[in-house]
PDB file of C-alpha atoms in Angstrom:
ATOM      1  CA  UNK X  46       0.000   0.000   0.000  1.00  0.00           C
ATOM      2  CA  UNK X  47       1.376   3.482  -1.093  1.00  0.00           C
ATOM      3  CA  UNK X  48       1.382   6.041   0.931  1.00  0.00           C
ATOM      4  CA  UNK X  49      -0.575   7.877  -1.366  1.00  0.00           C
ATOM      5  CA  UNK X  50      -3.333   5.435  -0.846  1.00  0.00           C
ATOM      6  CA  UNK X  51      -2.947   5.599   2.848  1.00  0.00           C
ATOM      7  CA  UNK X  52      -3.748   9.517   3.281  1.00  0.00           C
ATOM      8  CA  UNK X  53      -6.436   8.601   0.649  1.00  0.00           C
ATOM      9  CA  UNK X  54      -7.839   6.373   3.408  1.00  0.00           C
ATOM     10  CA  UNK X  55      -7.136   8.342   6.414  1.00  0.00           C
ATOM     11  CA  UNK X  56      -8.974  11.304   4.740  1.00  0.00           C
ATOM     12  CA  UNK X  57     -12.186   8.853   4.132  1.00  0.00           C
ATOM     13  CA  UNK X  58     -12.116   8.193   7.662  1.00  0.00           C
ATOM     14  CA  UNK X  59     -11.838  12.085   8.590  1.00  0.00           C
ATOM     15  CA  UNK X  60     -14.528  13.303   5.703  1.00  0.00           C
ATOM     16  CA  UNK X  61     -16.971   9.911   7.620  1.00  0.00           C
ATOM     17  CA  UNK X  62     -16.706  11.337  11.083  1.00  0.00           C
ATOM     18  CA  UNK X  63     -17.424  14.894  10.019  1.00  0.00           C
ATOM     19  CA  UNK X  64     -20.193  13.492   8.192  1.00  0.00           C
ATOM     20  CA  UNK X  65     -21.409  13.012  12.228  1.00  0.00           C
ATOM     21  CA  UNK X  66     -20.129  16.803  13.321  1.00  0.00           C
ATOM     22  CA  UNK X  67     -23.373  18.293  11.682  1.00  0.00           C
ATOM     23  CA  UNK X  68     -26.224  16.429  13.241  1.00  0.00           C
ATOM     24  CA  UNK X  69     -24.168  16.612  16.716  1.00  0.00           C
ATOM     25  CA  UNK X  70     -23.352  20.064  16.151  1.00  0.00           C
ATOM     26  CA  UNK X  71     -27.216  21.241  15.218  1.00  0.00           C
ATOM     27  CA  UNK X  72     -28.292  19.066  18.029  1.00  0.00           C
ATOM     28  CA  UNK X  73     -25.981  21.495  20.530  1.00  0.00           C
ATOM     29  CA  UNK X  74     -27.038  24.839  18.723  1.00  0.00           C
ATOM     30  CA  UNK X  75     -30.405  24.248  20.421  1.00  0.00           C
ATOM     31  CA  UNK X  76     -28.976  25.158  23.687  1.00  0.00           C
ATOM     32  CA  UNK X  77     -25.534  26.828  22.528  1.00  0.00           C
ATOM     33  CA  UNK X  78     -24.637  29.351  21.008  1.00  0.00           C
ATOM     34  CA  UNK X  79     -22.501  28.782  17.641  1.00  0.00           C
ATOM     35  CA  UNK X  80     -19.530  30.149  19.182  1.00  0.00           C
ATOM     36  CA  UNK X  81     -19.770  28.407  22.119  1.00  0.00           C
ATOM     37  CA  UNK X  82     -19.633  24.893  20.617  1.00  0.00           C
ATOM     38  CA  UNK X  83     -16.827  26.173  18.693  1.00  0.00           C
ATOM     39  CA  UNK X  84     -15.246  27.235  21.621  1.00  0.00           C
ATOM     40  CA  UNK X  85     -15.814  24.039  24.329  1.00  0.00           C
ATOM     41  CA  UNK X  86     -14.932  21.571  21.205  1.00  0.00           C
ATOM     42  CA  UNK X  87     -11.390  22.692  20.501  1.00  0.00           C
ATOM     43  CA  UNK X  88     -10.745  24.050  24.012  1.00  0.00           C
ATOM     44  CA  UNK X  89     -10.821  19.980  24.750  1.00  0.00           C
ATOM     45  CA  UNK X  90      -9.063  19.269  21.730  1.00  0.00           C
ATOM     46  CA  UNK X  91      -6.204  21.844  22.814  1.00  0.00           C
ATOM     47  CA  UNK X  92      -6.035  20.310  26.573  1.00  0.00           C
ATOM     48  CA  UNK X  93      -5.388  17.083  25.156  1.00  0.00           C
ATOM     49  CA  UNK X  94      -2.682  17.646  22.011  1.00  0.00           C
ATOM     50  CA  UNK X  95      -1.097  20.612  24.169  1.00  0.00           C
ATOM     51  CA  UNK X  96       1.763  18.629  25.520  1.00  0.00           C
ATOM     52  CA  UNK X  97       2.870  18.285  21.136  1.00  0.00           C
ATOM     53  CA  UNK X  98       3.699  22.585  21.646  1.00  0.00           C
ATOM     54  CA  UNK X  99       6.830  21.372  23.858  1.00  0.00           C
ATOM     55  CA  UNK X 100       9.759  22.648  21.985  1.00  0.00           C
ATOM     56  CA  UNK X 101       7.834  23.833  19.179  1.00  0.00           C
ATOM     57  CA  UNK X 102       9.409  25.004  16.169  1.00  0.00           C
ATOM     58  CA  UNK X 103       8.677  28.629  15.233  1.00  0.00           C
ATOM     59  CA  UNK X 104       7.519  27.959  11.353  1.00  0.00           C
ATOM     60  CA  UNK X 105       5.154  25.053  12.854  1.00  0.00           C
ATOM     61  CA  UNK X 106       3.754  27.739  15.405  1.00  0.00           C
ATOM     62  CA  UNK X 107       3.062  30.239  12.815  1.00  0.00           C
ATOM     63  CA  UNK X 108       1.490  27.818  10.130  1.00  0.00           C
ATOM     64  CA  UNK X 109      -0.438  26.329  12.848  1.00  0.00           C
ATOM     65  CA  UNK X 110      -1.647  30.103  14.346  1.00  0.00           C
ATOM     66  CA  UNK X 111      -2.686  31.065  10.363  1.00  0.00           C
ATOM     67  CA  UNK X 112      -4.351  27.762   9.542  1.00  0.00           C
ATOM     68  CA  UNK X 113      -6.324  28.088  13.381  1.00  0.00           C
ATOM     69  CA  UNK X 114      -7.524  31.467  12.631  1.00  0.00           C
ATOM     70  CA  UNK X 115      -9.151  30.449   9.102  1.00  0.00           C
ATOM     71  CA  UNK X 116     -10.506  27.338  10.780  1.00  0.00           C
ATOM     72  CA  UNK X 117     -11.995  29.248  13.192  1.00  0.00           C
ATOM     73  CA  UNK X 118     -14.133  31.584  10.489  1.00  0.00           C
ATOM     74  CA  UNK X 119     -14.698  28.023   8.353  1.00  0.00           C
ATOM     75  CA  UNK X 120     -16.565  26.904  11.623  1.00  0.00           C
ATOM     76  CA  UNK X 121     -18.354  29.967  12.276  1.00  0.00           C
ATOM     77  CA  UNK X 122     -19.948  29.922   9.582  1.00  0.00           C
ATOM     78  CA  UNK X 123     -20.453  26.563   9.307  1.00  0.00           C
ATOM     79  CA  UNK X 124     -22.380  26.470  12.699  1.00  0.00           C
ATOM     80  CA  UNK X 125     -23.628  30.022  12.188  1.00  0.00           C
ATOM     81  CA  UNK X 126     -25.655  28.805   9.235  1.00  0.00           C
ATOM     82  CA  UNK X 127     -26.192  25.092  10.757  1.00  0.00           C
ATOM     83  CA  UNK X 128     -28.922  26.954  13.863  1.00  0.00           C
ATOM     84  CA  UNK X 129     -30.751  28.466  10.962  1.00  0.00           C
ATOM     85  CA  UNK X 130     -31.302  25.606   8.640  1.00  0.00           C
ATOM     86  CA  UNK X 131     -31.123  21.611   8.656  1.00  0.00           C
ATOM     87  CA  UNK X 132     -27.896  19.803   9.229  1.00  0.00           C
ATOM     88  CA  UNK X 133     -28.534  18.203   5.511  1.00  0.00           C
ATOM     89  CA  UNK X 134     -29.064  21.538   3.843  1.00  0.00           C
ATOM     90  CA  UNK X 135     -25.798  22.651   5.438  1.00  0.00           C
ATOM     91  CA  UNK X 136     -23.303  19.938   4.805  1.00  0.00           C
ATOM     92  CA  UNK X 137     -24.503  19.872   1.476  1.00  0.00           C
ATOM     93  CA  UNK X 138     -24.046  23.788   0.740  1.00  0.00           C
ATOM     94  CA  UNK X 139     -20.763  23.082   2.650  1.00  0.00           C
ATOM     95  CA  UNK X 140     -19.797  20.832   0.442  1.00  0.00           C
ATOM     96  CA  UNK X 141     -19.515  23.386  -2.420  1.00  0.00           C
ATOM     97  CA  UNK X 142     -15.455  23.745  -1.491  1.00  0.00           C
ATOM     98  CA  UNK X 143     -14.914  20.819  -3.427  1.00  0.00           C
ATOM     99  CA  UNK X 144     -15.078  23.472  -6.412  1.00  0.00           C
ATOM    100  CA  UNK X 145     -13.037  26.136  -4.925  1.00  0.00           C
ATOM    101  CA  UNK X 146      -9.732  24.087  -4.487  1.00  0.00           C
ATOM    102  CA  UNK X 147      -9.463  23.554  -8.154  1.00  0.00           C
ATOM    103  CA  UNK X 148     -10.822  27.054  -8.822  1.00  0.00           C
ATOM    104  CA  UNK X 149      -8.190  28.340  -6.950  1.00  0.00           C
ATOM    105  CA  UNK X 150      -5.622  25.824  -8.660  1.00  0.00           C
ATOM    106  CA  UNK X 151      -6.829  27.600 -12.157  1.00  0.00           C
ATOM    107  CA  UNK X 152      -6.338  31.316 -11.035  1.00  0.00           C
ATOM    108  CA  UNK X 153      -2.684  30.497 -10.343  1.00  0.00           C
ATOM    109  CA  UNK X 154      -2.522  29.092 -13.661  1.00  0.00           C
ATOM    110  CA  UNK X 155      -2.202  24.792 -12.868  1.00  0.00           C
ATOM    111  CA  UNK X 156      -5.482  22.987 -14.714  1.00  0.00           C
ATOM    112  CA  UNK X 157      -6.753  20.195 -12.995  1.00  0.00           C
ATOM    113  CA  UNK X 158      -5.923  16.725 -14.101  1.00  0.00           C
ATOM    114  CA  UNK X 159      -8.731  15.175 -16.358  1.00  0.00           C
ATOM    115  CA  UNK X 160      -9.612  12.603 -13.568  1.00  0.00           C
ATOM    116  CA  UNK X 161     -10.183  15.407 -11.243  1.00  0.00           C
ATOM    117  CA  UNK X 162     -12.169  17.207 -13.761  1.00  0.00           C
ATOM    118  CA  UNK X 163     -14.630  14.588 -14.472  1.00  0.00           C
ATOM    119  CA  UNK X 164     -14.933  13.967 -10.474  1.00  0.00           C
ATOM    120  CA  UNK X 165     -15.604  17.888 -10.378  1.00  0.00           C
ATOM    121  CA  UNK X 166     -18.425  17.025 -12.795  1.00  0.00           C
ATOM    122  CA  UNK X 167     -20.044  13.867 -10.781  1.00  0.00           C
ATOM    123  CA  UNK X 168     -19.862  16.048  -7.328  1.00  0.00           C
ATOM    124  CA  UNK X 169     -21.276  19.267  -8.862  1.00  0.00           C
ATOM    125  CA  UNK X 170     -24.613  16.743  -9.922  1.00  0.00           C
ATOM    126  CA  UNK X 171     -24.438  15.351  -6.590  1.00  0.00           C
ATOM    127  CA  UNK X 172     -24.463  18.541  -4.618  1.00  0.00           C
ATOM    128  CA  UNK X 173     -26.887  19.916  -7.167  1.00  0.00           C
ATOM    129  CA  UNK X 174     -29.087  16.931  -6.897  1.00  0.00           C
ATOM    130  CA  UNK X 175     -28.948  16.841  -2.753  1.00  0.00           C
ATOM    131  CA  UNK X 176     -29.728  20.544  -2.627  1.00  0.00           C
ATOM    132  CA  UNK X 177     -32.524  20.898  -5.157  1.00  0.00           C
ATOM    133  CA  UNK X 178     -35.229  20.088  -2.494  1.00  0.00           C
ATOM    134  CA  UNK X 179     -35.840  22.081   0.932  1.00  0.00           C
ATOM    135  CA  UNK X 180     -37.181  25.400   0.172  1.00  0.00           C
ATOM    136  CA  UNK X 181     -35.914  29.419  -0.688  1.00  0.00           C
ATOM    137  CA  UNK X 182     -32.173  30.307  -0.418  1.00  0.00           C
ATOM    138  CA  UNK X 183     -31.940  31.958   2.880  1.00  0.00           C
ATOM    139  CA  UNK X 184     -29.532  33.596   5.139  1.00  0.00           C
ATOM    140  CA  UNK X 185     -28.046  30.407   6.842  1.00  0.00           C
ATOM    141  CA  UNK X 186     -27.209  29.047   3.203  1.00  0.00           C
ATOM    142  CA  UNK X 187     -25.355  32.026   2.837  1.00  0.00           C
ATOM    143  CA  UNK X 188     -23.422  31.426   6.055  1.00  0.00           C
ATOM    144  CA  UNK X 189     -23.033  27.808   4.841  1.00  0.00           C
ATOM    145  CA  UNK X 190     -22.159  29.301   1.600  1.00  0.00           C
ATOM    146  CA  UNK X 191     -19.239  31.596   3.429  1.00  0.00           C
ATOM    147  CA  UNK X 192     -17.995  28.584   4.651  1.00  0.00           C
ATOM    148  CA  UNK X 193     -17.560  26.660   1.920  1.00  0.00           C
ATOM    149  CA  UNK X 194     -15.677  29.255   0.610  1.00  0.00           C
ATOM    150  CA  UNK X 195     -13.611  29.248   3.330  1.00  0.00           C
ATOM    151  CA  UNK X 196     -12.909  25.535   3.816  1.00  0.00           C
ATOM    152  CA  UNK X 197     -11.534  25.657   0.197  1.00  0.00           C
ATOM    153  CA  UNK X 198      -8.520  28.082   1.066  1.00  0.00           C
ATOM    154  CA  UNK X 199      -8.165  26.093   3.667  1.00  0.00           C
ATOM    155  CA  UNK X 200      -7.840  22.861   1.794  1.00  0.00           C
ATOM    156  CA  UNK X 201      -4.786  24.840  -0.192  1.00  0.00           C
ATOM    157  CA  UNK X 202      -3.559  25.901   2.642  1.00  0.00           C
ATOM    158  CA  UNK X 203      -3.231  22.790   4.336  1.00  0.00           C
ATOM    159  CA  UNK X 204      -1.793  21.260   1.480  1.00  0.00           C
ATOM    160  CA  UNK X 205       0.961  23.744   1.551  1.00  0.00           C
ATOM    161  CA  UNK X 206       1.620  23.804   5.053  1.00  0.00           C
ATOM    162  CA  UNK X 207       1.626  20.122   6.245  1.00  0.00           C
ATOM    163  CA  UNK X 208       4.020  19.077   3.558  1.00  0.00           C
ATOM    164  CA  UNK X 209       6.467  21.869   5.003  1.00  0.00           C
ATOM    165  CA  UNK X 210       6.057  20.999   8.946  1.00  0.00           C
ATOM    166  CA  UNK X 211       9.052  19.441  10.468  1.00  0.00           C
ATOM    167  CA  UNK X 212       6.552  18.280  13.470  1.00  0.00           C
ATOM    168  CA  UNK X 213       2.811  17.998  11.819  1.00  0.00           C
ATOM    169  CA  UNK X 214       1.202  17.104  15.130  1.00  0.00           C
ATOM    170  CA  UNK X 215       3.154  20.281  16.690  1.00  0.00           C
ATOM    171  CA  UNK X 216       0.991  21.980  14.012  1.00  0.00           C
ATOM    172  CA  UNK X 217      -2.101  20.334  14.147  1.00  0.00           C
ATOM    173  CA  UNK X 218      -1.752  21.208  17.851  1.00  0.00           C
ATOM    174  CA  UNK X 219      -1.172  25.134  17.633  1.00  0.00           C
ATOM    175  CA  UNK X 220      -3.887  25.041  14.621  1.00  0.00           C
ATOM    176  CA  UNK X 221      -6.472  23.917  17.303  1.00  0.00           C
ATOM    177  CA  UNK X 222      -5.377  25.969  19.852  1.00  0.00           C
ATOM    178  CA  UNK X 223      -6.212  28.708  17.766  1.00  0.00           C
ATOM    179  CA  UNK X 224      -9.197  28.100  17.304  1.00  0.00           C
ATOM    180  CA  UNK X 225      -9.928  27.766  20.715  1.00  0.00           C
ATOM    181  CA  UNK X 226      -8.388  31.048  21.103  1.00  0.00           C
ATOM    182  CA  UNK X 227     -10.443  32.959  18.754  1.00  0.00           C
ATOM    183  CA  UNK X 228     -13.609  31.737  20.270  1.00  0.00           C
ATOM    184  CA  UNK X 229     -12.772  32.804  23.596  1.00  0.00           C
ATOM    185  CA  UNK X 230     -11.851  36.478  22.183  1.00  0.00           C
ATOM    186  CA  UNK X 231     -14.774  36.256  20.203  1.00  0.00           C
ATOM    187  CA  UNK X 232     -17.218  35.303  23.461  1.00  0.00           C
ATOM    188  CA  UNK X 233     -15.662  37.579  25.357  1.00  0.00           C
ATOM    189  CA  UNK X 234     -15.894  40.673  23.249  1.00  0.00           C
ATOM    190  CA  UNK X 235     -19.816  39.552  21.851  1.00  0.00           C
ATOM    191  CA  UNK X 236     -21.246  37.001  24.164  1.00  0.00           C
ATOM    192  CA  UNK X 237     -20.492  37.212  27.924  1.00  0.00           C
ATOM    193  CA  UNK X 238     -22.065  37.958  30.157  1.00  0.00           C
ATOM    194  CA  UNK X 239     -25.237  38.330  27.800  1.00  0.00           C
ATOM    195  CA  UNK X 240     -26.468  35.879  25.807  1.00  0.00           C
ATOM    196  CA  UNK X 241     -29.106  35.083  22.840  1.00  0.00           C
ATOM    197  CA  UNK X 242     -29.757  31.730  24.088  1.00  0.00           C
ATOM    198  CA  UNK X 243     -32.641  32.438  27.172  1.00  0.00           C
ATOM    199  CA  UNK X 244     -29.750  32.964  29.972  1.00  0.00           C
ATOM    200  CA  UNK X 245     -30.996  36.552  30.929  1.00  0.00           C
ATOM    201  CA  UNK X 246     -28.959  39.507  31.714  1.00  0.00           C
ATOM    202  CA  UNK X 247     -27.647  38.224  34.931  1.00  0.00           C
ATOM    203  CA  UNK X 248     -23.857  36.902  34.924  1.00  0.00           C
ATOM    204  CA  UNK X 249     -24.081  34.218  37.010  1.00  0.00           C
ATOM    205  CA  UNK X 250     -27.109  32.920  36.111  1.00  0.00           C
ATOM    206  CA  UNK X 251     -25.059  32.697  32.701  1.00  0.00           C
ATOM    207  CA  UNK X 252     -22.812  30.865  33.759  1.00  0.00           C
ATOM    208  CA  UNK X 253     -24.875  28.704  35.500  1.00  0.00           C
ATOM    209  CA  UNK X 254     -27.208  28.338  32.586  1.00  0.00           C
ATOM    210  CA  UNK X 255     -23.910  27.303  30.222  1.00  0.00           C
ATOM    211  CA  UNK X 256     -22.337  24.876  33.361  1.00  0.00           C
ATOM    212  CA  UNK X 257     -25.432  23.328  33.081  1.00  0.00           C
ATOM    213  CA  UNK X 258     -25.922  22.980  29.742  1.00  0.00           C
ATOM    214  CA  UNK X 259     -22.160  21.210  29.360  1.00  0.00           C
ATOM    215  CA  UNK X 260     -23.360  19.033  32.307  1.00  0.00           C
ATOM    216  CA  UNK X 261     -26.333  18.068  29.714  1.00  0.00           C
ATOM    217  CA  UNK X 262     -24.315  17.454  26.754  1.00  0.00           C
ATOM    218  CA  UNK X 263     -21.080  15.983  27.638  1.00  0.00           C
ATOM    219  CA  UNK X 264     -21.071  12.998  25.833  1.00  0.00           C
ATOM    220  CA  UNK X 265     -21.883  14.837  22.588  1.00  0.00           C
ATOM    221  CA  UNK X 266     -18.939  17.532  23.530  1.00  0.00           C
ATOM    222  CA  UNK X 267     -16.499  15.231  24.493  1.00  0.00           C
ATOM    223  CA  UNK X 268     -17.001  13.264  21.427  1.00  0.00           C
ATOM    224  CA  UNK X 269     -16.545  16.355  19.132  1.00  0.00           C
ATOM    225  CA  UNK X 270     -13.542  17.552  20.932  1.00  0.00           C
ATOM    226  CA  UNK X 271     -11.998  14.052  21.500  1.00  0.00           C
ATOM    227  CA  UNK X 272     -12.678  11.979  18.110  1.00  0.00           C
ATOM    228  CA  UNK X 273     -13.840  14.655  15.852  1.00  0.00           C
ATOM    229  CA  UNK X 274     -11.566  16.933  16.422  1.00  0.00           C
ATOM    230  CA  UNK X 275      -8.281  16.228  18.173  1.00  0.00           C
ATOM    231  CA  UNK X 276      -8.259  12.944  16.580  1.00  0.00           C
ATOM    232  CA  UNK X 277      -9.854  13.667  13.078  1.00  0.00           C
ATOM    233  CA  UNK X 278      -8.006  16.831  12.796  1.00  0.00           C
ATOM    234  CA  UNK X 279      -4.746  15.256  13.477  1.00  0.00           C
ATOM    235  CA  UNK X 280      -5.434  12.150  11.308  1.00  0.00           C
ATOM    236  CA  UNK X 281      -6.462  15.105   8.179  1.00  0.00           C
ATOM    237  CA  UNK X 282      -2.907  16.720   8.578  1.00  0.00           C
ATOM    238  CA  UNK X 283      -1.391  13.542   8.006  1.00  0.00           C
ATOM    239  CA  UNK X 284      -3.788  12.552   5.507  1.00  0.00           C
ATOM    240  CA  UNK X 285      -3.180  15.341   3.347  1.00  0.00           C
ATOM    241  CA  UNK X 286       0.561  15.542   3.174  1.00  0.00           C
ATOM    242  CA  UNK X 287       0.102  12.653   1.393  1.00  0.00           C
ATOM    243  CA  UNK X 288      -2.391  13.554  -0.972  1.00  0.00           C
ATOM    244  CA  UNK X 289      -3.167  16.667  -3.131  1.00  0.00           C
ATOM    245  CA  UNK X 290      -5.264  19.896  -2.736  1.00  0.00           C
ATOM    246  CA  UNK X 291      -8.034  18.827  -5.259  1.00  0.00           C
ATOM    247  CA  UNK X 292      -8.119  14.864  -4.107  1.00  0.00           C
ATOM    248  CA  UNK X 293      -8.926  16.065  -0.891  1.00  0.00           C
ATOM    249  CA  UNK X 294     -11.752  18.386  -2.234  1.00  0.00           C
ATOM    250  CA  UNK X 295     -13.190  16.030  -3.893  1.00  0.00           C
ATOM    251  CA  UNK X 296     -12.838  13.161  -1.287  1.00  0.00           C
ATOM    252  CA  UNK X 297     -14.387  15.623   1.220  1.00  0.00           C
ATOM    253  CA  UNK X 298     -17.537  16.018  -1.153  1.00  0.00           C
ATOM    254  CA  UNK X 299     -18.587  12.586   0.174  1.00  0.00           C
ATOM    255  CA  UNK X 300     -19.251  14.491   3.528  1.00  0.00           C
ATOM    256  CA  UNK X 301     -22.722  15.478   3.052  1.00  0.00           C
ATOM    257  CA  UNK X 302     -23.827  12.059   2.231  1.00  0.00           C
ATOM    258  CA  UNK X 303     -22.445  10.930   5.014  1.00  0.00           C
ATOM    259  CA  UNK X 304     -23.695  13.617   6.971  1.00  0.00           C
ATOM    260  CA  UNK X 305     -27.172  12.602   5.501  1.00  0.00           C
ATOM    261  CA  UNK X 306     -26.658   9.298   6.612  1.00  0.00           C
ATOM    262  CA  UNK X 307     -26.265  10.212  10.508  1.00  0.00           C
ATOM    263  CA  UNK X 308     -28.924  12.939  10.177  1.00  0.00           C
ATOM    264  CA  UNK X 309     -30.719  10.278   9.701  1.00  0.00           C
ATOM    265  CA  UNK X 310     -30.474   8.198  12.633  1.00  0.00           C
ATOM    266  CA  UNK X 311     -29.314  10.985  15.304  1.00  0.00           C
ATOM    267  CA  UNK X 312     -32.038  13.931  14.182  1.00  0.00           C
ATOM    268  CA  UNK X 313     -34.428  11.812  11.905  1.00  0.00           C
ATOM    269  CA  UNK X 314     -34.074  14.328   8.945  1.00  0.00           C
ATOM    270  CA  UNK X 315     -34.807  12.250   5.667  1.00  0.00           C
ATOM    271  CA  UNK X 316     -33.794  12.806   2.012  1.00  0.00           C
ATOM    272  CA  UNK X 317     -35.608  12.196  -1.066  1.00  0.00           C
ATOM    273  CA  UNK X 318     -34.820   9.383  -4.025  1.00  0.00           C
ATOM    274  CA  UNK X 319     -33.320  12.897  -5.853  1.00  0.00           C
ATOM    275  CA  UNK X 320     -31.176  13.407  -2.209  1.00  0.00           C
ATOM    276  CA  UNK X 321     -29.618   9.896  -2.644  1.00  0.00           C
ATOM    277  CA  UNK X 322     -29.048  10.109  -6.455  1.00  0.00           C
ATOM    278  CA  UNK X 323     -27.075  12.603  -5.468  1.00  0.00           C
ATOM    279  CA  UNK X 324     -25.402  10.964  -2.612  1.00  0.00           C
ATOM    280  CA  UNK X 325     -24.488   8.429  -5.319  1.00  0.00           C
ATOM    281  CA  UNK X 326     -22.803  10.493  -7.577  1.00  0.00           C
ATOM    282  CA  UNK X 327     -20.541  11.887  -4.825  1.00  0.00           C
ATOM    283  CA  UNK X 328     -19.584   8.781  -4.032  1.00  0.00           C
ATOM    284  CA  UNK X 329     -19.125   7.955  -8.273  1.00  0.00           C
ATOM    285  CA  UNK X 330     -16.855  11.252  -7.741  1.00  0.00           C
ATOM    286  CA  UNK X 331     -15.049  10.161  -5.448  1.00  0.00           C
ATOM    287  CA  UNK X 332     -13.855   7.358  -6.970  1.00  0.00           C
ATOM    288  CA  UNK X 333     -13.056   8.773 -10.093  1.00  0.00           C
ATOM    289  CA  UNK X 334     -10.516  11.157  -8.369  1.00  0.00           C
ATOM    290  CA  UNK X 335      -8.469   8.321  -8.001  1.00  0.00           C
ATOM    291  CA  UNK X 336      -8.711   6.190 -10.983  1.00  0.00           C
ATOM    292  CA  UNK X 337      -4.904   5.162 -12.328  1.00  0.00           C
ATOM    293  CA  UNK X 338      -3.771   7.875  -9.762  1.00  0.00           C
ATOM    294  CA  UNK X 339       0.050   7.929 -10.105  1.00  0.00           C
ATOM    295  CA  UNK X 340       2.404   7.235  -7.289  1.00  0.00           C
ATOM    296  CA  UNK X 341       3.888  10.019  -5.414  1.00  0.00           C
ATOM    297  CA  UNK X 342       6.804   9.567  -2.915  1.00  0.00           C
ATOM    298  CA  UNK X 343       5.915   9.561   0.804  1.00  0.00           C
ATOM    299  CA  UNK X 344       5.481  13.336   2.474  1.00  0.00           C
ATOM    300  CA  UNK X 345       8.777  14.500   4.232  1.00  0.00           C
ATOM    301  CA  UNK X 346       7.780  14.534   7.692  1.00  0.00           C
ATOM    302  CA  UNK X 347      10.145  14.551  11.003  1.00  0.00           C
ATOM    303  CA  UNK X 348       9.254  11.672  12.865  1.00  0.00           C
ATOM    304  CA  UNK X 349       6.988  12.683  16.247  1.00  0.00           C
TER     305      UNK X 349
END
């Protein structure tokens, strides 16, 4: 097995578990704020990769702090737009940055290869085909939409900046961090001590109201900051320094099918025949992306 073909798998397993992020995340907005689940799932995340920032190298810390702080606006609107539509209509607006990678490829002058540009084609259907049901455009698409946008730089940028990191976990650890650390500035400067989400005006009965409501939902946070994040997060750094910008794009379209799958079962939300044609053809795209792939020598990584 290459090691091509292993970041191909590792980043099936990463684009499956986020897949489970949106029903667990739209399941949290009910009580939380989107910041705040931003905030309590990589603050976890942090606690436990935190002792990978010993001896840190500076370029590590600084790719790390500039991936973090685009995460951190990929997730805001992500779960900005996720409390004001369904977790299906999101992932699959979300999964529009499978077009901006390439896009981006194409402004600094590199076509795609033709396998990538007929999985373009099958995902495009699929996405079109998932999202033609479920009502007007409305302002949480556009969030969604945002995001998208915003997951694709950070696609190229990841691509970039694993393949240069002489410690990838040391930046997959400041990366999260970050994030962590923008939605604490963020809650701090917008959020505390008032609140949208029924606290009131008082501060301790704000705290008390969000002490409680991570008493309520710890299983569900501690399984987005342990597995789908410090885990998934670290497994998609490694992933991609052994795969390519646009094969990650389009291996990450398969996310909204997958998040239709565990809407499913976690928030009963149901798709159409259309929904899973179009589930089908991600999957067809997927596939494609890596038909007669050619070899590439193994990423040039420091061991941890």
């Amino acid at each position: 097995m290459t090691h091509q073909f292993r970041g191909i798998l590792a980043l099936l397993l990463v684009t499956l578990v986020w897949g489970t992020t949106f029903p667990a995340m739209k399941d949290l907005t009910v009580y939380f704020s989107p910041v705040w689940i931003i905030f309590l799932r990589f603050a976890l995340a942090a606690v436990l990769l935190a002792p990978f920032l010993y001896k840190a190298g500076r370029d590590d810390l600084v790719s790390g702090g500039l991936l973090g702080v685009l995460l951190f606006f990929c997730y805001v609107f992500q779960v900005e737009g996720l409390a004001l539509t369904t977790s299906n209509r999101n992932a699959f607006i979300c999964g529009l940055n499978v077009l901006v990678v390439p896009l981006l490829g194409v402004v600094a002058g590199k076509m795609p290869e033709k396998r990538i540009a007929y999985a373009l084609l099958l995902a495009i259907a699929g996405l079109t085909a998932l999202c033609w049901d479920g009502g007007a455009w409305g302002r949480g698409d556009t969030l969604a939409l945002l995001g998208a946008f915003a997951f694709g730089v950070y696609i190229k940028m990841m691509e970039f900046r694993t393949r240069r990191a002489s410690r990838l976990m040391t930046l997959t650890a400041a990366q999260i961090l970050t994030v962590a650390l923008c939605a604490a500035v963020w809650l701090l400067a917008r959020e505390v001590p008032r609140t949208t989400i029924d606290a009131g005006n008082d501060f301790a009965n704000y705290w008390t109201y969000i002490a409680q409501g991570i008493g309520q939902h710890a299983i569900n946070l501690a399984y987005l900051g342990v597995v789908a994040t410090a885990a998934i997060i670290s497994l998609q750094g490694w992933g991609q320094a052994r795969s390519t910008a646009n094969e990650a794009a389009v291996i990450y379209a398969f996310e909204p099918a997958a998040a239709a799958f565990f809407a499913f079962f976690w928030l009963g939300e149901t798709l159409t025949a259309r929904g899973w044609m179009g589930a089908v053809l991600l999957i067809a795209g997927m596939i494609v992306s890596q038909w007669n792939a050619a070899p590439r020598p193994a990423a040039s990584l420091a061991p941890e």
